[in-house]
Amino acid sequence: MATEPMFPILNDPIIRCIPWAAITPHEAQAQRNHSQTLRGLAGRGGLSIHEAYHIMKDQEWPWRTFVRSPANDAQYRVSLMALVRDFEKSRAALSKSSEGEADGR
């Protein structure tokens, strides 16, 4: 079985990477937020959990209001993982329906 390509997450003790497939649909937001492609960002080490969250939500980076704290980090971590979980659920449902169509169901 092939290993899925993963996008690097910077400086987080828990989340080290997320599936490339989960963040790829948000390439345009990465360009808007960082003026770089996802591949370019990955080549520089990746994104923080905060940056990845805002990109996956198709939101601008909150330059004026962002505050880093252990509690804020924990909330971003949980929220980013919820986005990845929802992506994985959608992908699994699509895969299951594709299998059903292939089987004639």
Steps between C-alpha positions, in 0.01 A plus 500: 500500500636842405565759766284809469691826442496717810532878543738606781381687808759715677587514868209307643569225753195298394411566136800444273320481165160484332396335173599700191161414356330684790679830445542493119147633427601814692807584288355839403462600866860399567602728214292786643627454856867428426564594136636148450376166373438215740799321346715807568374522858567129553852549364556763767385262773121529482244701691413548865175349625357853503598573140378161375165549676436839341602373157271197527214728609575727201554790739751782500766490769372707799801734510351741751321261733714186517633422848712195566454326836490138618120512518475656153745243361289218645184640342665539160637146526155355573340711226761402239457133582121539470549640149724207409251254652216652298714479186576133569131423561404664170775317316395167651136560405600584142719192481221282635247638249751453216551138604123450504469642149781276379323198651172598333328588826 
